[in-house]
Coordinates of C-alpha atoms and ligand atoms in Angstrom, one line a residue:
X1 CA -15.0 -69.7 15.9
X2 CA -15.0 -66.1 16.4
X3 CA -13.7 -64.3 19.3
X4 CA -15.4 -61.7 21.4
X5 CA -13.6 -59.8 23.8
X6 CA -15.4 -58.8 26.7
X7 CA -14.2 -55.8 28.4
X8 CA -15.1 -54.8 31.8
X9 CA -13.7 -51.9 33.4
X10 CA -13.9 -50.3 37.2
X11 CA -14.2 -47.1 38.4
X12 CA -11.8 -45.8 41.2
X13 CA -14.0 -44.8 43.4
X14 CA -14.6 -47.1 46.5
X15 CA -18.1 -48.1 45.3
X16 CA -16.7 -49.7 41.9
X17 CA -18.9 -49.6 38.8
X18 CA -18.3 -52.5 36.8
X19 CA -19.4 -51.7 33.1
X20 CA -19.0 -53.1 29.7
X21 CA -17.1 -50.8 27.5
X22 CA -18.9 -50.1 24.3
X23 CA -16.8 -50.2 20.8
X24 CA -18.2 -51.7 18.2
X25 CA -22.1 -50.4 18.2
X26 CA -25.2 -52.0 15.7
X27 CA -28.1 -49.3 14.9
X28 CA -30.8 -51.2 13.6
X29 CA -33.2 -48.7 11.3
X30 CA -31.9 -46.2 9.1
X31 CA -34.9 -43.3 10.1
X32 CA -33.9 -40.4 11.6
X33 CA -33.1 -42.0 14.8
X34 CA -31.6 -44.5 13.8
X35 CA -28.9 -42.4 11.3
X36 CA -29.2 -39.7 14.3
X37 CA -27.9 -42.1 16.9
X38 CA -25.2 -43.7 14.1
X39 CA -24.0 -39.9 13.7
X40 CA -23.4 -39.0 17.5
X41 CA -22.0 -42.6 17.6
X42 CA -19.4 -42.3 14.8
X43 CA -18.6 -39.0 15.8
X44 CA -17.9 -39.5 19.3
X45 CA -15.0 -42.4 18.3
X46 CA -17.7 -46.1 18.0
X47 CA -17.2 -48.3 15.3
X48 CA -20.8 -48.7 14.1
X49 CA -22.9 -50.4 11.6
X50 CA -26.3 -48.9 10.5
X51 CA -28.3 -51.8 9.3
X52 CA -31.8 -52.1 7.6
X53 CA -33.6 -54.1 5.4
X54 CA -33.6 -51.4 2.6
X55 CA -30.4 -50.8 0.9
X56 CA -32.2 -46.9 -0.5
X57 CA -32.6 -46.0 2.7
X58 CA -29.0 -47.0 4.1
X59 CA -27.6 -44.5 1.5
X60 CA -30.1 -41.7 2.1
X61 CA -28.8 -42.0 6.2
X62 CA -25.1 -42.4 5.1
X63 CA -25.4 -39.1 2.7
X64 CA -27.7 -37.7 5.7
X65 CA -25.3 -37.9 8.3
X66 CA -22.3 -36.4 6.2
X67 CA -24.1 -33.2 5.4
X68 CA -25.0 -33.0 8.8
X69 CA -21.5 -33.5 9.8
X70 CA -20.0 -30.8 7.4
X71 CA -22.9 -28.6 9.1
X72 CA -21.2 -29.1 12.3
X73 CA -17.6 -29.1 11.4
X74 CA -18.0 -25.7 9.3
X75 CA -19.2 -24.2 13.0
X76 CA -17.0 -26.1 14.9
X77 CA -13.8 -26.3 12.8
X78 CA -14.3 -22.9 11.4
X79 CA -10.7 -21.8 11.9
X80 CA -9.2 -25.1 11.3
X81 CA -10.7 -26.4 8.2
X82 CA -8.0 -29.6 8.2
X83 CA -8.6 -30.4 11.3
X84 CA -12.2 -30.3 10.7
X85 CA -11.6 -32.4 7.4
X86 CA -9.8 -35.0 9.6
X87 CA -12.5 -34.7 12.2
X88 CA -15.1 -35.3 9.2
X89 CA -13.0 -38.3 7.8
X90 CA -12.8 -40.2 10.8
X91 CA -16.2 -40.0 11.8
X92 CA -17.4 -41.6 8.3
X93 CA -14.7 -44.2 8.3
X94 CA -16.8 -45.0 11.6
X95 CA -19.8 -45.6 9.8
X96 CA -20.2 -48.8 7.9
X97 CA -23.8 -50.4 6.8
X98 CA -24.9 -53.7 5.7
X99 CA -28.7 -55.2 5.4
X100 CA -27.4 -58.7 7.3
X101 CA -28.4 -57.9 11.0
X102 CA -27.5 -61.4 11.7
X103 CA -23.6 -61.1 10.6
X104 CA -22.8 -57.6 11.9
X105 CA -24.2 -58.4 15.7
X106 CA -21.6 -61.3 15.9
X107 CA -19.2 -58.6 16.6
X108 CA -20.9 -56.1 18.3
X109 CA -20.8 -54.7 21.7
X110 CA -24.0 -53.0 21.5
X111 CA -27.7 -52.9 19.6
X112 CA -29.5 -50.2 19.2
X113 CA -32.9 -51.1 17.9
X114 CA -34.2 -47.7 16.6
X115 CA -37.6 -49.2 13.8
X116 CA -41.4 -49.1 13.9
X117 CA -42.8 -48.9 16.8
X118 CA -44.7 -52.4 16.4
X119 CA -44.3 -54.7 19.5
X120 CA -44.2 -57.9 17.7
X121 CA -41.7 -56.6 14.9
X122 CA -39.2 -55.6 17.4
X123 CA -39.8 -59.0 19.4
X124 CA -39.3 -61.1 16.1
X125 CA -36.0 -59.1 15.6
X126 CA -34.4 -59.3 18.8
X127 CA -35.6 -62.9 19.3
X128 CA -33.4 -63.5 16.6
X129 CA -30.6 -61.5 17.2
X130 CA -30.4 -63.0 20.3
X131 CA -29.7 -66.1 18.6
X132 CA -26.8 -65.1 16.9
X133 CA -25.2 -62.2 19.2
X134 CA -22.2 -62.8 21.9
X135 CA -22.9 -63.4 25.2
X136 CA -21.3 -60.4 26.2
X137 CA -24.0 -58.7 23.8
X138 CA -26.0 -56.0 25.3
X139 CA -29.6 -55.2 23.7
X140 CA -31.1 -51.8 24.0
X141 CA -34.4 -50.4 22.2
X142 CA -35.5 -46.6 21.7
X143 CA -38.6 -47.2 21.6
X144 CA -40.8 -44.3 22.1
X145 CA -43.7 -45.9 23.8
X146 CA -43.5 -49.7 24.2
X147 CA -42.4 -51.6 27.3
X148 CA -38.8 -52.3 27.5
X149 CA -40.3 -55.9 29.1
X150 CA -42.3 -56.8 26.7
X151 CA -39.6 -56.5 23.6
X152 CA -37.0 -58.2 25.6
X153 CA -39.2 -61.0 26.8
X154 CA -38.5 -62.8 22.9
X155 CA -35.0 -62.8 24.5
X156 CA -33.0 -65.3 26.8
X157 CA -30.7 -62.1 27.7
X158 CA -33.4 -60.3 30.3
X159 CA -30.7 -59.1 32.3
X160 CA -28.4 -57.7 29.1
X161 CA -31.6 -55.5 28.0
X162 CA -32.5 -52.2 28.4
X163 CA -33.9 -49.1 26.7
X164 CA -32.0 -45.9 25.3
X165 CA -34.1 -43.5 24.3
X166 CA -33.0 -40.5 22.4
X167 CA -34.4 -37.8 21.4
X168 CA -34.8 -35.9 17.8
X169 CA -32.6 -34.1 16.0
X170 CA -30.3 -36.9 18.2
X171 CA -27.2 -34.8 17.1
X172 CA -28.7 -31.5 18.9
X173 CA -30.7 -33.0 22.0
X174 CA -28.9 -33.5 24.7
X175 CA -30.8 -36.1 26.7
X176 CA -31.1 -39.9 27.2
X177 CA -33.6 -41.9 28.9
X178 CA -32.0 -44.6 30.6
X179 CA -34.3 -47.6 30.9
X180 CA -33.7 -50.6 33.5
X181 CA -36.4 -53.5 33.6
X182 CA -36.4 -55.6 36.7
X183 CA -34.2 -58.0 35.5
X184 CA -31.5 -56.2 34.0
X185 CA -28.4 -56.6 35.7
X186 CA -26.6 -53.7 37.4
X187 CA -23.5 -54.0 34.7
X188 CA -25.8 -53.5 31.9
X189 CA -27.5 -50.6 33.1
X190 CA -24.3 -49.2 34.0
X191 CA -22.9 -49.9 30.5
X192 CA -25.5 -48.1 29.2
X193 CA -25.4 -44.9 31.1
X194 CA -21.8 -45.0 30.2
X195 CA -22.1 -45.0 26.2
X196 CA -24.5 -42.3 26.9
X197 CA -21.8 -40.5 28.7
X198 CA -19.6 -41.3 25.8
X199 CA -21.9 -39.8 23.3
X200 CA -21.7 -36.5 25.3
X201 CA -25.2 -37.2 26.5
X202 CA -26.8 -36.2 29.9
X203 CA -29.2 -39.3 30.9
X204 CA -32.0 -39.8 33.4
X205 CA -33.9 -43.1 34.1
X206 CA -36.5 -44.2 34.6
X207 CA -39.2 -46.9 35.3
X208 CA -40.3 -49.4 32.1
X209 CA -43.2 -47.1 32.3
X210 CA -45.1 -46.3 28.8
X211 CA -43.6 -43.4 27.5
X212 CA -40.7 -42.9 30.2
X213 CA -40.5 -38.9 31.4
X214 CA -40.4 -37.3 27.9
X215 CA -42.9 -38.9 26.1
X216 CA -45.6 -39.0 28.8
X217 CA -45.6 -35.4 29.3
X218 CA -45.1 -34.5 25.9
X219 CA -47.8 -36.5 23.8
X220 CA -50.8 -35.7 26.0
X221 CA -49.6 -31.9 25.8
X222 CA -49.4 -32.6 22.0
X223 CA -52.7 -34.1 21.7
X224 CA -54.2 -31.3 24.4
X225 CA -53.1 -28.8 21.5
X226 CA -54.9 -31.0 18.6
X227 CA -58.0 -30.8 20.4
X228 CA -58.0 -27.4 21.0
X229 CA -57.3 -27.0 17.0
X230 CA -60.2 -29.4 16.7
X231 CA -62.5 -27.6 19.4
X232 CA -61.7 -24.3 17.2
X233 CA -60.1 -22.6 20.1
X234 CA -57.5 -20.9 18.6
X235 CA -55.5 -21.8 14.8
X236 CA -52.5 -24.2 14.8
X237 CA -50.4 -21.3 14.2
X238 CA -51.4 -18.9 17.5
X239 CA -51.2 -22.3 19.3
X240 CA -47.7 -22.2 18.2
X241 CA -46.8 -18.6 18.7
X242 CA -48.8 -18.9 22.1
X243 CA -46.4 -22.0 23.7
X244 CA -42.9 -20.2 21.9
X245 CA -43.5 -17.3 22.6
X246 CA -45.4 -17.4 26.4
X247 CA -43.1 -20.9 27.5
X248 CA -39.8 -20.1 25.0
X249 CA -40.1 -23.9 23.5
X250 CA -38.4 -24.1 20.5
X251 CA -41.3 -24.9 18.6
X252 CA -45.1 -25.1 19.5
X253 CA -47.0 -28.2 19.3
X254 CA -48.1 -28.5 15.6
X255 CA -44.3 -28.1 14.6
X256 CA -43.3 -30.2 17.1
X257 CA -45.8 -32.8 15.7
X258 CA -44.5 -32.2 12.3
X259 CA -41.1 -32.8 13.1
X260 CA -41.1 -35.9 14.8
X261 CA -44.0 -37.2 13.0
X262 CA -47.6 -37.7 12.9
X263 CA -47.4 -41.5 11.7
X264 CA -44.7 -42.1 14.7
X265 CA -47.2 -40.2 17.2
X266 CA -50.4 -41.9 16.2
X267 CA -48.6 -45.4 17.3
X268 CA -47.5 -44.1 20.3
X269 CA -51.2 -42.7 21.0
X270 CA -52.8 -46.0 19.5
X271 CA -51.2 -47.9 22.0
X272 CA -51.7 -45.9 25.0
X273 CA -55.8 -45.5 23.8
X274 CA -56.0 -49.1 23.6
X275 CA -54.4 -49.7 26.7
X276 CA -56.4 -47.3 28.5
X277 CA -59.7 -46.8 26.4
X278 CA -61.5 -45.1 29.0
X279 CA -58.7 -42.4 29.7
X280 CA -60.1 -38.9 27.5
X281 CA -56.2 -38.2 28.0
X282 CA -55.6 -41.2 24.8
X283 CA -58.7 -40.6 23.3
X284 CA -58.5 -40.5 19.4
X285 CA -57.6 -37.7 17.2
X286 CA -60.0 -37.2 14.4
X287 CA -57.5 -34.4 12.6
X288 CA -54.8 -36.7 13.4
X289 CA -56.3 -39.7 12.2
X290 CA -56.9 -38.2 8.8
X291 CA -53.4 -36.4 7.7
X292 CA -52.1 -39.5 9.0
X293 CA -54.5 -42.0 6.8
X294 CA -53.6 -39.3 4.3
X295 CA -49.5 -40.2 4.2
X296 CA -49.5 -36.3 5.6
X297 CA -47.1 -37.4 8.2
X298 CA -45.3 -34.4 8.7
X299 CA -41.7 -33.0 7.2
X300 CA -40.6 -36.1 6.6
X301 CA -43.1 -36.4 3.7
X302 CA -43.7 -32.7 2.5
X303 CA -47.1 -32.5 4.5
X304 CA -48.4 -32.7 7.9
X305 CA -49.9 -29.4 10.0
X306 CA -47.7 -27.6 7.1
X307 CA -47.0 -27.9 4.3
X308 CA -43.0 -27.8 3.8
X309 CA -41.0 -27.1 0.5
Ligands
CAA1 N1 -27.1 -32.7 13.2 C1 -26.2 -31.9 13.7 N2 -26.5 -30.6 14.1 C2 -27.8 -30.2 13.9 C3 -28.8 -31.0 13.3 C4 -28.4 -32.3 13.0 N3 -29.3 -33.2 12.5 N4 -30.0 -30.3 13.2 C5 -29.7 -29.1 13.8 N5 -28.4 -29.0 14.1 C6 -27.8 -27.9 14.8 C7 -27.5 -26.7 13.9 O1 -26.3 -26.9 13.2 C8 -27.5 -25.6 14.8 O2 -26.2 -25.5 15.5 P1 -25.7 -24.2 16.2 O3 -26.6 -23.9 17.3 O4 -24.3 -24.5 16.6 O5 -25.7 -23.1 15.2 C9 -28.5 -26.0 15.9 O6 -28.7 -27.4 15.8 C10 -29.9 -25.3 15.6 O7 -30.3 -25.7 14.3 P2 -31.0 -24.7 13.3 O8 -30.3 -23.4 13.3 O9 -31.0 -25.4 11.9 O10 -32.5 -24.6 13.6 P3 -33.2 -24.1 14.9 O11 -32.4 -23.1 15.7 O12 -34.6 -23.8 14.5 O13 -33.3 -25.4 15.9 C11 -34.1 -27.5 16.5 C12 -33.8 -26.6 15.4 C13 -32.9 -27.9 17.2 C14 -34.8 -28.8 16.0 C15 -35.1 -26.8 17.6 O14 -36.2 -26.2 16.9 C16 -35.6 -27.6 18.7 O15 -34.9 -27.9 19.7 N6 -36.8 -28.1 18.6 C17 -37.5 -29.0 19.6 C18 -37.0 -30.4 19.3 C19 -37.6 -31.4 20.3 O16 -38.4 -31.0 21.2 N7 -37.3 -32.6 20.2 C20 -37.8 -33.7 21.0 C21 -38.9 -34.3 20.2 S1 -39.6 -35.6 21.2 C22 -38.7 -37.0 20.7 O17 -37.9 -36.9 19.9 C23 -39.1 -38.2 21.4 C24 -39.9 -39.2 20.7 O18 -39.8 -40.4 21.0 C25 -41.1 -38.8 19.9

């Protein structure tokens, strides 16, 4: 029978934080969260395991995250190239990936479910992780959208659940959303905001409340933008110069949109609109319904408010 160990460590301070120490880490989903989160992960010293069901994609995140790496280490290492190439080394030899959820969470620490933002896909998969994991085990989803409750009600672990939510390009943003439901235990949501300190993160929490902070503010801003587009009230491209330019964002809405992705935005607004149909705040998108019904889903396939080489 395998062994687990179970680490729990205290804090010196008078009020002690008991937390479970996070080595061995499981990403589930090999998008670009999922091989984001892998890459701050490996990097920052966890043993972790990307898993998904395609073996194409696995590859694609592996080779992904080592060109991003050697983007970093040539900035970073820039007058120490062999300690650079060590840095490099070690952080791949962190990386391992397999398409067998079920035989890499036996010895994990942590799972980070990172897939489609489809409640009863994520419920199916954590149901049966749960199955399978350690006790000791903690669960975590980024969703985007959905409530951390409702994924982790497949579970028997309520109180060894939470959410992590990160943001993209995960090696650049520094923020996490810490999410506690009302049954996870103090530990776990410790634990959590922990690994997030690990990973050089800053977090914040949150209520279970759909879209946490980020998401909440940002979509309905988003989809304020679209409608202007829509309305003809200025082009996608002043929109964009307007919001860089007058409120120095990094990018205005329509790139924004592009770069996290018009298919992952339309699930997140679908499920808000149906949940609220009488709030004009979710109210459908026709131009977003169509380049998404049109696989134009941003620069992840070529196409989305731009078009991208
Ligand atoms: N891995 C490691 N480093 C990366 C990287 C990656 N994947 N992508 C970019 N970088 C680094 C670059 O090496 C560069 O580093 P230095 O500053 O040390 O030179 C830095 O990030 C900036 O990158 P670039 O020069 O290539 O490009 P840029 O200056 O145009 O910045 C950007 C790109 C960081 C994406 C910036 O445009 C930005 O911050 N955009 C806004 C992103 C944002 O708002 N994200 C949140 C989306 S919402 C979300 O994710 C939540 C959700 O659930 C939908």
């Amino acid at each position: 029978m395998a062994f687990f160990t179970h680490h729990i460590c205290r804090g010196l301070s008078s009020s002690a934080v008991r937390h479970v120490v996070i080595k061995n880490v499981t990403i589930i989903g090999g998008g670009q969260m999922g091989a984001g989160i892998a890459q701050v992960a490996a990097s920052t010293g966890h043993a972790v395991t990307l898993v998904d069901t395609n073996e194409d994609i696995l590859k694609k995140a592996v080779k992904g995250i080592e060109g991003n790496l050697k983007r970093v280490v040539k900035k970073k290492f820039a007058d120490k190239p062999e300690a650079g190439e060590e840095f490099l080394q070690k952080a791949m030899q962190n990386v391992s990936i397999s398409t067998d959820a079920g035989s890499v969470v036996q010895g994990t620490d942590l799972v980070v479910e990172a897939i489609v933002e489809n409640l009863k896909v994520k419920q199916d998969l954590f149901g049966g992780l749960d199955k399978v994991a350690p006790a000791h085990t903690i669960f975590a989803s980024n969703t985007s959208s959905l409530s951390i409750t409702d994924i982790a009600s497949s579970t028997n672990r309520l109180d060894r659940f939470g959410g992590l939510h990160f943001f993209n390009p995960v090696p650049v943003m520094r923020l996490v959303e810490v999410i506690a439901t009302s049954s996870t235990s103090q530990e776990t949501f410790d634990s959590l905001l922990n690994f997030s300190k690990m990973l050089g993160k800053t977090s914040v929490s949150c209520k279970d409340t759909p879209g946490f902070i980020v998401n909440r503010l940002l979509l309905p801003y988003i989809l304020d933008a679209v409608r202007m587009y829509e309305r003809g009230d200025g082009s996608k491209e002043d929109i964009d110069i307007a919001m860089k330019l007058g409120c120095g964002y990094p990018m205005g809405p329509f790139e924004l949109s592009d770069y996290v992705g018009l298919d992952t935005m339309k699930f997140i607004m679908d499920g808000w609109s149906a949940a609220n149909p009488d709030n004009p705040m979710f109210a459908q998108s026709e131009v977003l319904n169509k380049l998404v019904a049109e696989g134009k889903f941003g620069k992840k396939t070529g196409e989305g408010f731009y078009k991208y080489n």
